[in-house]
PDB file of C-alpha atoms in Angstrom:
ATOM      1  CA  GLU A   5     -77.058   9.960-196.524  1.00 92.00           C
ATOM      2  CA  PHE A   6     -80.868   9.931-196.664  1.00 95.00           C
ATOM      3  CA  SER A   7     -83.492   9.068-194.083  1.00 96.00           C
ATOM      4  CA  LEU A   8     -85.980   6.283-194.721  1.00 97.00           C
ATOM      5  CA  ASP A   9     -88.556   8.872-195.786  1.00 97.00           C
ATOM      6  CA  GLY A  10     -86.211  10.250-198.449  1.00 97.00           C
ATOM      7  CA  LYS A  11     -84.905  13.372-196.702  1.00 98.00           C
ATOM      8  CA  LEU A  12     -81.267  14.383-197.037  1.00 97.00           C
ATOM      9  CA  VAL A  13     -79.445  13.852-193.738  1.00 94.00           C
ATOM     10  CA  ARG A  14     -75.885  14.815-194.694  1.00 94.00           C
ATOM     11  CA  SER A  15     -73.368  14.823-197.532  1.00 95.00           C
ATOM     12  CA  LEU A  16     -69.824  13.512-197.354  1.00 95.00           C
ATOM     13  CA  GLN A  17     -67.045  15.914-198.258  1.00 94.00           C
ATOM     14  CA  ILE A  18     -65.191  15.121-201.488  1.00 96.00           C
ATOM     15  CA  PRO A  19     -61.567  16.359-201.578  1.00 96.00           C
ATOM     16  CA  ASP A  20     -60.905  19.046-204.176  1.00 97.00           C
ATOM     17  CA  LEU A  21     -58.421  16.876-206.066  1.00 97.00           C
ATOM     18  CA  PHE A  22     -61.339  14.708-207.254  1.00 98.00           C
ATOM     19  CA  LEU A  23     -63.240  17.664-208.749  1.00 98.00           C
ATOM     20  CA  PRO A  24     -62.588  18.313-212.472  1.00 97.00           C
ATOM     21  CA  ASP A  25     -61.278  21.717-213.493  1.00 95.00           C
ATOM     22  CA  ASP A  26     -62.301  23.606-216.627  1.00 94.00           C
ATOM     23  CA  LYS A  27     -59.027  22.736-218.379  1.00 94.00           C
ATOM     24  CA  GLY A  28     -59.298  18.980-217.938  1.00 93.00           C
ATOM     25  CA  ASN A  29     -56.059  18.775-215.949  1.00 96.00           C
ATOM     26  CA  LYS A  30     -57.423  17.230-212.754  1.00 97.00           C
ATOM     27  CA  GLY A  31     -60.257  15.307-211.201  1.00 98.00           C
ATOM     28  CA  VAL A  32     -62.383  12.335-212.167  1.00 98.00           C
ATOM     29  CA  ARG A  33     -62.908  11.375-215.794  1.00 98.00           C
ATOM     30  CA  ASN A  34     -66.390  11.458-217.313  1.00 96.00           C
ATOM     31  CA  ASN A  35     -68.424   8.406-216.227  1.00 96.00           C
ATOM     32  CA  LEU A  36     -65.375   6.950-214.434  1.00 98.00           C
ATOM     33  CA  ALA A  37     -65.885   8.521-211.017  1.00 98.00           C
ATOM     34  CA  PHE A  38     -67.220   6.965-207.791  1.00 98.00           C
ATOM     35  CA  GLU A  39     -68.800   3.671-208.823  1.00 96.00           C
ATOM     36  CA  SER A  40     -68.616   1.638-205.599  1.00 98.00           C
ATOM     37  CA  LEU A  41     -70.046   2.053-202.102  1.00 98.00           C
ATOM     38  CA  THR A  42     -69.890  -0.291-199.111  1.00 98.00           C
ATOM     39  CA  LEU A  43     -70.178  -0.249-195.312  1.00 98.00           C
ATOM     40  CA  THR A  44     -68.180  -2.462-192.981  1.00 97.00           C
ATOM     41  CA  PRO A  45     -70.351  -4.982-191.095  1.00 95.00           C
ATOM     42  CA  ASP A  46     -69.877  -3.004-187.856  1.00 96.00           C
ATOM     43  CA  GLN A  47     -71.047   0.136-189.726  1.00 96.00           C
ATOM     44  CA  LYS A  48     -67.985   2.097-188.580  1.00 98.00           C
ATOM     45  CA  TYR A  49     -66.433   2.674-191.994  1.00 98.00           C
ATOM     46  CA  LEU A  50     -67.736   3.519-195.452  1.00 98.00           C
ATOM     47  CA  PHE A  51     -65.684   2.879-198.586  1.00 99.00           C
ATOM     48  CA  THR A  52     -65.949   4.228-202.091  1.00 99.00           C
ATOM     49  CA  ALA A  53     -63.506   4.270-205.013  1.00 99.00           C
ATOM     50  CA  THR A  54     -62.991   5.768-208.438  1.00 99.00           C
ATOM     51  CA  GLU A  55     -63.649   3.464-211.370  1.00 99.00           C
ATOM     52  CA  ASN A  56     -60.521   4.695-213.183  1.00 99.00           C
ATOM     53  CA  ALA A  57     -57.586   7.009-212.518  1.00 99.00           C
ATOM     54  CA  LEU A  58     -57.954  10.696-211.810  1.00 99.00           C
ATOM     55  CA  VAL A  59     -56.620  12.767-214.710  1.00 98.00           C
ATOM     56  CA  GLN A  60     -53.575  13.819-212.671  1.00 98.00           C
ATOM     57  CA  ASP A  61     -52.912  10.266-211.455  1.00 99.00           C
ATOM     58  CA  GLY A  62     -52.391   8.437-214.733  1.00 98.00           C
ATOM     59  CA  ALA A  63     -53.963   6.915-217.807  1.00 98.00           C
ATOM     60  CA  VAL A  64     -56.976   4.712-218.422  1.00 97.00           C
ATOM     61  CA  PRO A  65     -56.140   0.992-218.742  1.00 98.00           C
ATOM     62  CA  SER A  66     -54.252  -0.347-221.740  1.00 97.00           C
ATOM     63  CA  LEU A  67     -53.255  -3.793-222.972  1.00 97.00           C
ATOM     64  CA  GLN A  68     -50.019  -3.423-221.021  1.00 97.00           C
ATOM     65  CA  SER A  69     -51.119  -1.882-217.725  1.00 98.00           C
ATOM     66  CA  GLY A  70     -54.064  -1.223-215.458  1.00 98.00           C
ATOM     67  CA  THR A  71     -55.315   2.130-214.220  1.00 99.00           C
ATOM     68  CA  PRO A  72     -54.512   3.598-210.764  1.00 99.00           C
ATOM     69  CA  CYS A  73     -57.755   4.089-208.837  1.00 99.00           C
ATOM     70  CA  ARG A  74     -58.189   5.664-205.419  1.00 99.00           C
ATOM     71  CA  ILE A  75     -60.050   3.938-202.575  1.00 99.00           C
ATOM     72  CA  LEU A  76     -61.467   6.281-199.910  1.00 99.00           C
ATOM     73  CA  ARG A  77     -62.333   5.184-196.376  1.00 98.00           C
ATOM     74  CA  TYR A  78     -64.685   7.426-194.420  1.00 98.00           C
ATOM     75  CA  ASP A  79     -65.568   7.326-190.741  1.00 97.00           C
ATOM     76  CA  ALA A  80     -69.243   6.431-191.085  1.00 96.00           C
ATOM     77  CA  VAL A  81     -70.153   8.015-187.738  1.00 95.00           C
ATOM     78  CA  SER A  82     -68.504  11.417-188.153  1.00 96.00           C
ATOM     79  CA  GLY A  83     -68.558  11.466-191.956  1.00 95.00           C
ATOM     80  CA  ASN A  84     -64.911  12.516-192.050  1.00 96.00           C
ATOM     81  CA  LEU A  85     -62.553  11.134-194.663  1.00 96.00           C
ATOM     82  CA  GLY A  86     -59.906   9.018-192.979  1.00 95.00           C
ATOM     83  CA  ARG A  87     -57.539   7.167-195.257  1.00 97.00           C
ATOM     84  CA  SER A  88     -57.107   6.732-199.000  1.00 98.00           C
ATOM     85  CA  PHE A  89     -55.328   3.926-200.817  1.00 99.00           C
ATOM     86  CA  LEU A  90     -54.048   3.111-204.291  1.00 99.00           C
ATOM     87  CA  TYR A  91     -55.751   0.310-206.223  1.00 99.00           C
ATOM     88  CA  ILE A  92     -54.468  -0.762-209.622  1.00 99.00           C
ATOM     89  CA  THR A  93     -56.843  -2.588-211.957  1.00 99.00           C
ATOM     90  CA  GLU A  94     -55.936  -5.329-214.371  1.00 99.00           C
ATOM     91  CA  PRO A  95     -54.943  -4.337-217.936  1.00 98.00           C
ATOM     92  CA  LEU A  96     -57.410  -4.650-220.798  1.00 98.00           C
ATOM     93  CA  PRO A  97     -58.112  -8.308-221.596  1.00 97.00           C
ATOM     94  CA  PRO A  98     -55.892  -9.969-224.208  1.00 96.00           C
ATOM     95  CA  GLY A  99     -57.495  -9.732-227.628  1.00 94.00           C
ATOM     96  CA  ALA A 100     -59.068  -6.325-227.037  1.00 95.00           C
ATOM     97  CA  ASN A 101     -58.333  -3.717-229.688  1.00 92.00           C
ATOM     98  CA  PRO A 102     -58.424  -0.242-228.134  1.00 89.00           C
ATOM     99  CA  VAL A 103     -57.424   1.591-231.328  1.00 90.00           C
ATOM    100  CA  GLY A 104     -60.385   3.752-232.305  1.00 89.00           C
ATOM    101  CA  LYS A 105     -62.858   1.568-230.397  1.00 91.00           C
ATOM    102  CA  PHE A 106     -64.571   1.626-227.012  1.00 93.00           C
ATOM    103  CA  THR A 107     -62.618  -0.486-224.542  1.00 96.00           C
ATOM    104  CA  THR A 108     -62.533  -0.257-220.770  1.00 97.00           C
ATOM    105  CA  ASN A 109     -61.688  -1.925-217.512  1.00 98.00           C
ATOM    106  CA  GLY A 110     -62.605  -0.479-214.159  1.00 98.00           C
ATOM    107  CA  LEU A 111     -63.168  -0.988-210.465  1.00 99.00           C
ATOM    108  CA  VAL A 112     -66.962  -1.147-210.426  1.00 99.00           C
ATOM    109  CA  ASP A 113     -67.790  -2.264-206.892  1.00 99.00           C
ATOM    110  CA  LEU A 114     -66.393  -3.013-203.441  1.00 99.00           C
ATOM    111  CA  LEU A 115     -67.720  -5.133-200.594  1.00 99.00           C
ATOM    112  CA  ALA A 116     -66.215  -4.541-197.157  1.00 98.00           C
ATOM    113  CA  ILE A 117     -65.393  -7.571-195.012  1.00 96.00           C
ATOM    114  CA  ASP A 118     -63.820  -5.401-192.304  1.00 95.00           C
ATOM    115  CA  GLU A 119     -61.886  -2.130-192.133  1.00 96.00           C
ATOM    116  CA  ASN A 120     -58.904  -3.556-194.033  1.00 97.00           C
ATOM    117  CA  ARG A 121     -60.310  -6.398-196.159  1.00 98.00           C
ATOM    118  CA  LEU A 122     -62.671  -6.061-199.086  1.00 98.00           C
ATOM    119  CA  LEU A 123     -63.860  -7.848-202.168  1.00 98.00           C
ATOM    120  CA  SER A 124     -63.353  -5.906-205.373  1.00 99.00           C
ATOM    121  CA  LEU A 125     -65.150  -6.367-208.674  1.00 99.00           C
ATOM    122  CA  GLU A 126     -63.540  -5.433-211.984  1.00 99.00           C
ATOM    123  CA  ARG A 127     -65.440  -5.289-215.259  1.00 98.00           C
ATOM    124  CA  ALA A 128     -63.723  -5.006-218.621  1.00 98.00           C
ATOM    125  CA  PHE A 129     -65.343  -4.695-222.032  1.00 97.00           C
ATOM    126  CA  SER A 130     -64.253  -4.638-225.654  1.00 96.00           C
ATOM    127  CA  LEU A 131     -66.040  -5.475-228.887  1.00 94.00           C
ATOM    128  CA  GLU A 132     -63.586  -8.325-229.437  1.00 96.00           C
ATOM    129  CA  THR A 133     -63.763  -9.928-225.980  1.00 96.00           C
ATOM    130  CA  GLY A 134     -67.166  -8.901-224.634  1.00 95.00           C
ATOM    131  CA  ASN A 135     -67.504  -8.590-220.854  1.00 97.00           C
ATOM    132  CA  THR A 136     -64.627  -9.804-218.697  1.00 98.00           C
ATOM    133  CA  ILE A 137     -65.496 -10.007-214.997  1.00 99.00           C
ATOM    134  CA  LYS A 138     -63.034 -10.701-212.188  1.00 99.00           C
ATOM    135  CA  LEU A 139     -63.535 -10.886-208.417  1.00 99.00           C
ATOM    136  CA  PHE A 140     -60.638 -10.189-206.050  1.00 99.00           C
ATOM    137  CA  GLU A 141     -59.972 -10.197-202.333  1.00 98.00           C
ATOM    138  CA  ILE A 142     -57.956  -7.131-201.392  1.00 98.00           C
ATOM    139  CA  SER A 143     -56.072  -6.081-198.275  1.00 98.00           C
ATOM    140  CA  LEU A 144     -55.278  -2.511-197.280  1.00 98.00           C
ATOM    141  CA  GLU A 145     -53.014  -3.410-194.355  1.00 97.00           C
ATOM    142  CA  LYS A 146     -49.763  -2.895-196.279  1.00 97.00           C
ATOM    143  CA  GLY A 147     -51.070  -0.213-198.617  1.00 98.00           C
ATOM    144  CA  ASP A 148     -49.554   3.262-198.347  1.00 98.00           C
ATOM    145  CA  ARG A 149     -51.796   6.168-197.414  1.00 98.00           C
ATOM    146  CA  ILE A 150     -52.221   8.554-200.343  1.00 98.00           C
ATOM    147  CA  GLU A 151     -54.770  11.101-199.129  1.00 96.00           C
ATOM    148  CA  GLY A 152     -52.022  13.743-198.972  1.00 92.00           C
ATOM    149  CA  LEU A 153     -50.874  13.245-202.559  1.00 97.00           C
ATOM    150  CA  GLU A 154     -52.416  15.602-205.114  1.00 97.00           C
ATOM    151  CA  SER A 155     -51.018  13.565-208.029  1.00 98.00           C
ATOM    152  CA  LEU A 156     -49.757   9.998-208.350  1.00 98.00           C
ATOM    153  CA  LYS A 157     -48.568  10.096-211.964  1.00 96.00           C
ATOM    154  CA  THR A 158     -44.858  10.447-211.177  1.00 95.00           C
ATOM    155  CA  ARG A 159     -44.963   8.538-207.899  1.00 96.00           C
ATOM    156  CA  LEU A 160     -46.689   5.270-208.734  1.00 96.00           C
ATOM    157  CA  SER A 161     -43.454   3.308-208.359  1.00 96.00           C
ATOM    158  CA  GLU A 162     -43.043   4.675-204.822  1.00 97.00           C
ATOM    159  CA  VAL A 163     -46.525   3.851-203.527  1.00 98.00           C
ATOM    160  CA  SER A 164     -47.527   0.409-202.260  1.00 98.00           C
ATOM    161  CA  PRO A 165     -51.044  -0.341-203.572  1.00 99.00           C
ATOM    162  CA  ALA A 166     -53.743  -2.514-202.050  1.00 98.00           C
ATOM    163  CA  GLN A 167     -52.769  -6.169-202.283  1.00 98.00           C
ATOM    164  CA  LYS A 168     -54.993  -8.244-204.577  1.00 98.00           C
ATOM    165  CA  ARG A 169     -55.769 -11.949-204.758  1.00 98.00           C
ATOM    166  CA  LEU A 170     -57.884 -13.302-207.608  1.00 98.00           C
ATOM    167  CA  LEU A 171     -60.882 -15.246-206.319  1.00 98.00           C
ATOM    168  CA  LEU A 172     -62.749 -15.871-209.562  1.00 98.00           C
ATOM    169  CA  ASP A 173     -62.316 -15.157-213.243  1.00 98.00           C
ATOM    170  CA  PHE A 174     -65.898 -15.419-214.458  1.00 98.00           C
ATOM    171  CA  ASP A 175     -64.744 -16.633-217.870  1.00 97.00           C
ATOM    172  CA  THR A 176     -64.106 -19.989-216.177  1.00 98.00           C
ATOM    173  CA  LEU A 177     -67.853 -20.356-215.557  1.00 97.00           C
ATOM    174  CA  LYS A 178     -68.476 -20.725-219.300  1.00 96.00           C
ATOM    175  CA  ILE A 179     -71.751 -18.783-219.169  1.00 96.00           C
ATOM    176  CA  PRO A 180     -72.889 -15.659-221.052  1.00 95.00           C
ATOM    177  CA  LEU A 181     -71.909 -12.580-219.043  1.00 96.00           C
ATOM    178  CA  ASP A 182     -73.518  -9.171-219.122  1.00 96.00           C
ATOM    179  CA  ASN A 183     -72.289  -5.900-217.627  1.00 97.00           C
ATOM    180  CA  ILE A 184     -71.808  -7.179-214.045  1.00 98.00           C
ATOM    181  CA  GLU A 185     -71.271  -4.156-211.775  1.00 98.00           C
ATOM    182  CA  GLY A 186     -72.986  -4.835-208.426  1.00 98.00           C
ATOM    183  CA  LEU A 187     -71.826  -6.878-205.443  1.00 97.00           C
ATOM    184  CA  THR A 188     -73.395  -7.583-202.037  1.00 98.00           C
ATOM    185  CA  LEU A 189     -73.595 -10.243-199.346  1.00 96.00           C
ATOM    186  CA  GLY A 190     -76.691 -12.409-199.153  1.00 95.00           C
ATOM    187  CA  PRO A 191     -78.094 -14.241-196.118  1.00 94.00           C
ATOM    188  CA  VAL A 192     -76.315 -16.660-193.813  1.00 94.00           C
ATOM    189  CA  LEU A 193     -76.901 -20.130-195.243  1.00 95.00           C
ATOM    190  CA  GLY A 194     -77.611 -23.368-193.428  1.00 94.00           C
ATOM    191  CA  ASP A 195     -73.972 -24.487-193.367  1.00 94.00           C
ATOM    192  CA  GLY A 196     -72.780 -21.165-191.942  1.00 92.00           C
ATOM    193  CA  SER A 197     -71.543 -19.773-195.258  1.00 95.00           C
ATOM    194  CA  ARG A 198     -72.830 -16.545-196.807  1.00 95.00           C
ATOM    195  CA  GLY A 199     -74.594 -15.864-200.039  1.00 97.00           C
ATOM    196  CA  LEU A 200     -72.802 -13.557-202.470  1.00 98.00           C
ATOM    197  CA  ILE A 201     -75.007 -11.782-205.006  1.00 98.00           C
ATOM    198  CA  LEU A 202     -73.826 -10.029-208.158  1.00 98.00           C
ATOM    199  CA  VAL A 203     -75.974  -8.032-210.566  1.00 98.00           C
ATOM    200  CA  SER A 204     -75.511  -6.391-213.952  1.00 98.00           C
ATOM    201  CA  ASP A 205     -76.224  -2.852-215.103  1.00 96.00           C
ATOM    202  CA  ASN A 206     -78.247  -3.144-218.318  1.00 94.00           C
ATOM    203  CA  ASN A 207     -77.671   0.509-219.318  1.00 92.00           C
ATOM    204  CA  PHE A 208     -81.384   0.748-220.223  1.00 94.00           C
ATOM    205  CA  SER A 209     -80.474  -1.127-223.388  1.00 94.00           C
ATOM    206  CA  PRO A 210     -82.870  -3.573-225.087  1.00 93.00           C
ATOM    207  CA  LEU A 211     -79.771  -5.450-226.255  1.00 91.00           C
ATOM    208  CA  GLN A 212     -78.663  -6.192-222.691  1.00 93.00           C
ATOM    209  CA  GLU A 213     -80.080  -8.247-219.842  1.00 92.00           C
ATOM    210  CA  THR A 214     -80.387  -7.723-216.110  1.00 95.00           C
ATOM    211  CA  GLN A 215     -78.328 -10.651-214.893  1.00 97.00           C
ATOM    212  CA  ILE A 216     -78.230 -11.814-211.256  1.00 98.00           C
ATOM    213  CA  LEU A 217     -75.644 -14.363-210.130  1.00 98.00           C
ATOM    214  CA  GLY A 218     -75.593 -16.123-206.760  1.00 97.00           C
ATOM    215  CA  PHE A 219     -72.633 -17.801-205.052  1.00 97.00           C
ATOM    216  CA  LYS A 220     -71.770 -19.323-201.701  1.00 96.00           C
ATOM    217  CA  ILE A 221     -68.668 -18.121-199.840  1.00 94.00           C
ATOM    218  CA  LYS A 222     -67.005 -18.626-196.479  1.00 92.00           C
ATOM    219  CA  VAL A 223     -66.043 -15.390-194.744  1.00 87.00           C
ATOM    220  CA  GLN A 224     -63.152 -15.856-192.337  1.00 82.00           C
ATOM    221  CA  LYS A 225     -62.734 -13.371-189.515  1.00 74.00           C
ATOM    222  CA  THR A 226     -59.471 -11.473-189.263  1.00 67.00           C
ATOM    223  CA  PRO A 227     -57.270 -13.030-186.543  1.00 62.00           C
TER     224      PRO A 227
END
Protein backbone atom coordinates (compact mmCIF):
# COMPACT_ATOMS: atom_id res chain seq x y z
CA GLU A 1 0.00 0.00 0.00
CA PHE A 2 1.29 3.46 -0.96
CA SER A 3 0.24 6.93 0.11
CA LEU A 4 -0.94 9.46 -2.46
CA ASP A 5 2.53 11.02 -2.48
CA GLY A 6 4.12 7.68 -3.39
CA LYS A 7 5.46 6.59 0.00
CA LEU A 8 5.26 2.95 1.06
CA VAL A 9 2.71 2.54 3.85
CA ARG A 10 2.78 -1.23 4.37
CA SER A 11 3.27 -4.56 2.61
CA LEU A 12 0.94 -7.54 2.81
CA GLN A 13 2.43 -10.81 3.98
CA ILE A 14 2.66 -13.54 1.33
CA PRO A 15 2.54 -17.11 2.71
CA ASP A 16 5.73 -19.09 2.20
CA LEU A 17 4.00 -21.68 0.03
CA PHE A 18 3.72 -19.06 -2.75
CA LEU A 19 7.47 -18.34 -2.77
CA PRO A 20 9.51 -20.37 -5.31
CA ASP A 21 12.36 -22.50 -4.01
CA ASP A 22 15.69 -22.99 -5.76
CA LYS A 23 14.71 -26.48 -6.95
CA GLY A 24 11.50 -25.45 -8.68
CA ASN A 25 9.35 -27.69 -6.47
CA LYS A 26 7.05 -25.04 -5.00
CA GLY A 27 5.68 -21.56 -5.39
CA VAL A 28 4.37 -19.46 -8.25
CA ARG A 29 5.42 -20.11 -11.83
CA ASN A 30 7.33 -17.46 -13.77
CA ASN A 31 4.98 -14.69 -14.98
CA LEU A 32 1.95 -16.62 -13.65
CA ALA A 33 1.84 -15.19 -10.13
CA PHE A 34 -0.50 -12.56 -8.64
CA GLU A 35 -2.22 -10.93 -11.60
CA SER A 36 -5.44 -9.61 -10.04
CA LEU A 37 -6.25 -7.12 -7.29
CA THR A 38 -9.61 -5.81 -6.09
CA LEU A 39 -11.23 -4.20 -3.04
CA THR A 40 -14.79 -4.84 -1.91
CA PRO A 41 -17.02 -1.75 -2.21
CA ASP A 42 -17.04 -1.37 1.60
CA GLN A 43 -13.20 -1.48 1.52
CA LYS A 44 -13.12 -4.21 4.18
CA TYR A 45 -11.58 -6.95 2.05
CA LEU A 46 -8.86 -7.12 -0.59
CA PHE A 47 -8.61 -10.02 -3.04
CA THR A 48 -5.80 -11.25 -5.21
CA ALA A 49 -5.22 -14.54 -7.03
CA THR A 50 -2.57 -16.48 -8.90
CA GLU A 51 -2.90 -16.54 -12.67
CA ASN A 52 -2.07 -20.26 -12.80
CA ALA A 53 -1.43 -23.11 -10.37
CA LEU A 54 1.40 -23.13 -7.88
CA VAL A 55 4.01 -25.73 -8.83
CA GLN A 56 2.94 -27.98 -5.94
CA ASP A 57 -0.77 -27.57 -6.73
CA GLY A 58 -0.94 -28.91 -10.27
CA ALA A 59 -0.26 -28.31 -13.93
CA VAL A 60 -0.81 -25.39 -16.28
CA PRO A 61 -4.00 -25.66 -18.37
CA SER A 62 -4.34 -28.24 -21.12
CA LEU A 63 -6.94 -29.02 -23.77
CA GLN A 64 -8.59 -31.36 -21.28
CA SER A 65 -8.48 -29.43 -18.01
CA GLY A 66 -8.02 -26.03 -16.45
CA THR A 67 -5.42 -24.99 -13.90
CA PRO A 68 -6.06 -24.75 -10.12
CA CYS A 69 -5.48 -21.16 -8.99
CA ARG A 70 -5.62 -19.81 -5.46
CA ILE A 71 -7.74 -16.80 -4.48
CA LEU A 72 -6.58 -14.93 -1.36
CA ARG A 73 -8.83 -12.70 0.73
CA TYR A 74 -7.11 -10.21 3.03
CA ASP A 75 -8.60 -8.07 5.77
CA ALA A 76 -7.98 -4.67 4.21
CA VAL A 77 -7.92 -2.90 7.59
CA SER A 78 -5.46 -5.13 9.45
CA GLY A 79 -3.65 -6.44 6.37
CA ASN A 80 -3.93 -10.00 7.65
CA LEU A 81 -4.64 -12.87 5.30
CA GLY A 82 -8.03 -14.36 6.09
CA ARG A 83 -9.28 -17.04 3.76
CA SER A 84 -8.05 -18.69 0.57
CA PHE A 85 -10.11 -20.51 -2.04
CA LEU A 86 -9.60 -22.79 -5.02
CA TYR A 87 -10.46 -21.44 -8.48
CA ILE A 88 -10.20 -23.66 -11.54
CA THR A 89 -9.85 -22.00 -14.94
CA GLU A 90 -11.30 -23.24 -18.19
CA PRO A 91 -9.16 -25.59 -20.33
CA LEU A 92 -7.29 -24.28 -23.36
CA PRO A 93 -9.71 -23.31 -26.14
CA PRO A 94 -10.60 -26.01 -28.68
CA GLY A 95 -8.30 -25.79 -31.68
CA ALA A 96 -5.25 -24.70 -29.70
CA ASN A 97 -2.12 -26.75 -30.29
CA PRO A 98 0.06 -26.69 -27.16
CA VAL A 99 2.72 -29.05 -28.55
CA GLY A 100 5.92 -27.04 -28.82
CA LYS A 101 4.05 -23.72 -28.99
CA PHE A 102 3.09 -20.95 -26.58
CA THR A 103 -0.42 -21.52 -25.29
CA THR A 104 -2.00 -20.29 -22.08
CA ASN A 105 -5.16 -19.63 -20.15
CA GLY A 106 -5.21 -17.84 -16.84
CA LEU A 107 -7.15 -15.92 -14.24
CA VAL A 108 -6.06 -12.39 -15.11
CA ASP A 109 -8.34 -10.18 -13.02
CA LEU A 110 -11.00 -10.12 -10.32
CA LEU A 111 -13.63 -7.53 -9.44
CA ALA A 112 -15.22 -7.79 -6.00
CA ILE A 113 -18.98 -7.28 -5.72
CA ASP A 114 -18.95 -8.12 -2.00
CA GLU A 115 -16.96 -10.38 0.33
CA ASN A 116 -18.24 -13.56 -1.34
CA ARG A 117 -19.14 -12.56 -4.91
CA LEU A 118 -16.74 -11.48 -7.62
CA LEU A 119 -16.41 -11.19 -11.35
CA SER A 120 -13.49 -13.12 -12.80
CA LEU A 121 -11.76 -12.56 -16.12
CA GLU A 122 -9.99 -15.38 -17.95
CA ARG A 123 -7.74 -14.82 -20.95
CA ALA A 124 -6.52 -17.64 -23.16
CA PHE A 125 -4.16 -17.42 -26.11
CA SER A 126 -2.80 -19.72 -28.79
CA LEU A 127 -1.42 -19.09 -32.26
CA GLU A 128 -4.32 -21.07 -33.71
CA THR A 129 -7.18 -19.41 -31.81
CA GLY A 130 -5.83 -15.97 -30.90
CA ASN A 131 -7.21 -14.37 -27.73
CA THR A 132 -10.15 -16.04 -26.01
CA ILE A 133 -11.74 -13.89 -23.30
CA LYS A 134 -14.41 -15.04 -20.86
CA LEU A 135 -16.14 -13.21 -18.00
CA PHE A 136 -17.60 -15.15 -15.07
CA GLU A 137 -19.54 -14.43 -11.91
CA ILE A 138 -18.10 -16.46 -9.05
CA SER A 139 -19.29 -17.26 -5.54
CA LEU A 140 -17.07 -18.23 -2.63
CA GLU A 141 -19.90 -19.12 -0.25
CA LYS A 142 -19.65 -22.88 -0.83
CA GLY A 143 -15.93 -22.96 -1.56
CA ASP A 144 -13.69 -24.83 0.87
CA ARG A 145 -10.99 -22.92 2.71
CA ILE A 146 -7.53 -23.97 1.53
CA GLU A 147 -5.15 -21.61 3.34
CA GLY A 148 -3.95 -24.52 5.49
CA LEU A 149 -3.08 -26.77 2.55
CA GLU A 150 0.55 -26.66 1.42
CA SER A 151 -0.25 -28.64 -1.75
CA LEU A 152 -3.45 -29.32 -3.67
CA LYS A 153 -2.09 -31.72 -6.29
CA THR A 154 -3.38 -34.91 -4.66
CA ARG A 155 -6.44 -33.33 -3.05
CA LEU A 156 -8.18 -31.50 -5.87
CA SER A 157 -11.03 -34.01 -5.92
CA GLU A 158 -11.67 -33.36 -2.22
CA VAL A 159 -11.81 -29.56 -2.37
CA SER A 160 -14.90 -27.61 -3.42
CA PRO A 161 -13.76 -24.72 -5.65
CA ALA A 162 -15.37 -21.34 -6.18
CA GLN A 163 -18.60 -21.71 -8.13
CA LYS A 164 -18.52 -20.14 -11.60
CA ARG A 165 -21.24 -18.87 -13.92
CA LEU A 166 -20.35 -17.72 -17.42
CA LEU A 167 -21.57 -14.18 -18.08
CA LEU A 168 -19.98 -13.51 -21.46
CA ASP A 169 -17.83 -15.34 -23.97
CA PHE A 170 -16.32 -12.43 -25.87
CA ASP A 171 -16.12 -14.51 -29.05
CA THR A 172 -19.88 -13.93 -29.35
CA LEU A 173 -19.24 -10.21 -29.86
CA LYS A 174 -17.62 -10.90 -33.24
CA ILE A 175 -15.00 -8.17 -32.79
CA PRO A 176 -11.19 -8.31 -32.88
CA LEU A 177 -9.89 -9.01 -29.37
CA ASP A 178 -6.52 -8.12 -27.94
CA ASN A 179 -4.91 -9.26 -24.69
CA ILE A 180 -7.78 -8.22 -22.37
CA GLU A 181 -6.51 -8.41 -18.77
CA GLY A 182 -8.05 -5.52 -16.79
CA LEU A 183 -11.49 -5.19 -15.22
CA THR A 184 -13.13 -2.42 -13.17
CA LEU A 185 -16.50 -0.83 -12.46
CA GLY A 186 -17.36 2.44 -14.15
CA PRO A 187 -19.81 5.12 -12.98
CA VAL A 188 -23.45 4.70 -12.02
CA LEU A 189 -25.46 5.31 -15.19
CA GLY A 190 -28.73 7.14 -15.62
CA ASP A 191 -30.88 4.01 -15.38
CA GLY A 192 -29.18 2.86 -12.17
CA SER A 193 -26.91 0.32 -13.85
CA ARG A 194 -23.11 0.41 -13.64
CA GLY A 195 -20.48 0.77 -16.28
CA LEU A 196 -18.05 -2.13 -16.62
CA ILE A 197 -14.69 -1.30 -18.20
CA LEU A 198 -12.18 -3.79 -19.56
CA VAL A 199 -8.72 -3.01 -20.90
CA SER A 200 -5.96 -4.91 -22.67
CA ASP A 201 -2.27 -5.25 -21.85
CA ASN A 202 -0.37 -4.49 -25.06
CA ASN A 203 2.91 -5.98 -23.77
CA PHE A 204 4.74 -2.93 -25.18
CA SER A 205 4.36 -4.58 -28.57
CA PRO A 206 3.91 -2.57 -31.79
CA LEU A 207 1.89 -5.53 -33.09
CA GLN A 208 -0.73 -5.16 -30.35
CA GLU A 209 -3.28 -2.50 -29.45
CA THR A 210 -4.46 -0.97 -26.20
CA GLN A 211 -8.11 -1.95 -26.35
CA ILE A 212 -10.78 -0.55 -24.00
CA LEU A 213 -14.25 -2.11 -23.90
CA GLY A 214 -17.27 -0.66 -22.10
CA PHE A 215 -20.41 -2.50 -20.98
CA LYS A 216 -23.50 -1.84 -18.89
CA ILE A 217 -24.38 -4.23 -16.05
CA LYS A 218 -26.89 -4.48 -13.23
CA VAL A 219 -25.33 -5.29 -9.87
CA GLN A 220 -27.78 -7.01 -7.53
CA LYS A 221 -27.16 -6.80 -3.81
CA THR A 222 -26.78 -10.03 -1.87
CA PRO A 223 -30.04 -10.83 -0.02
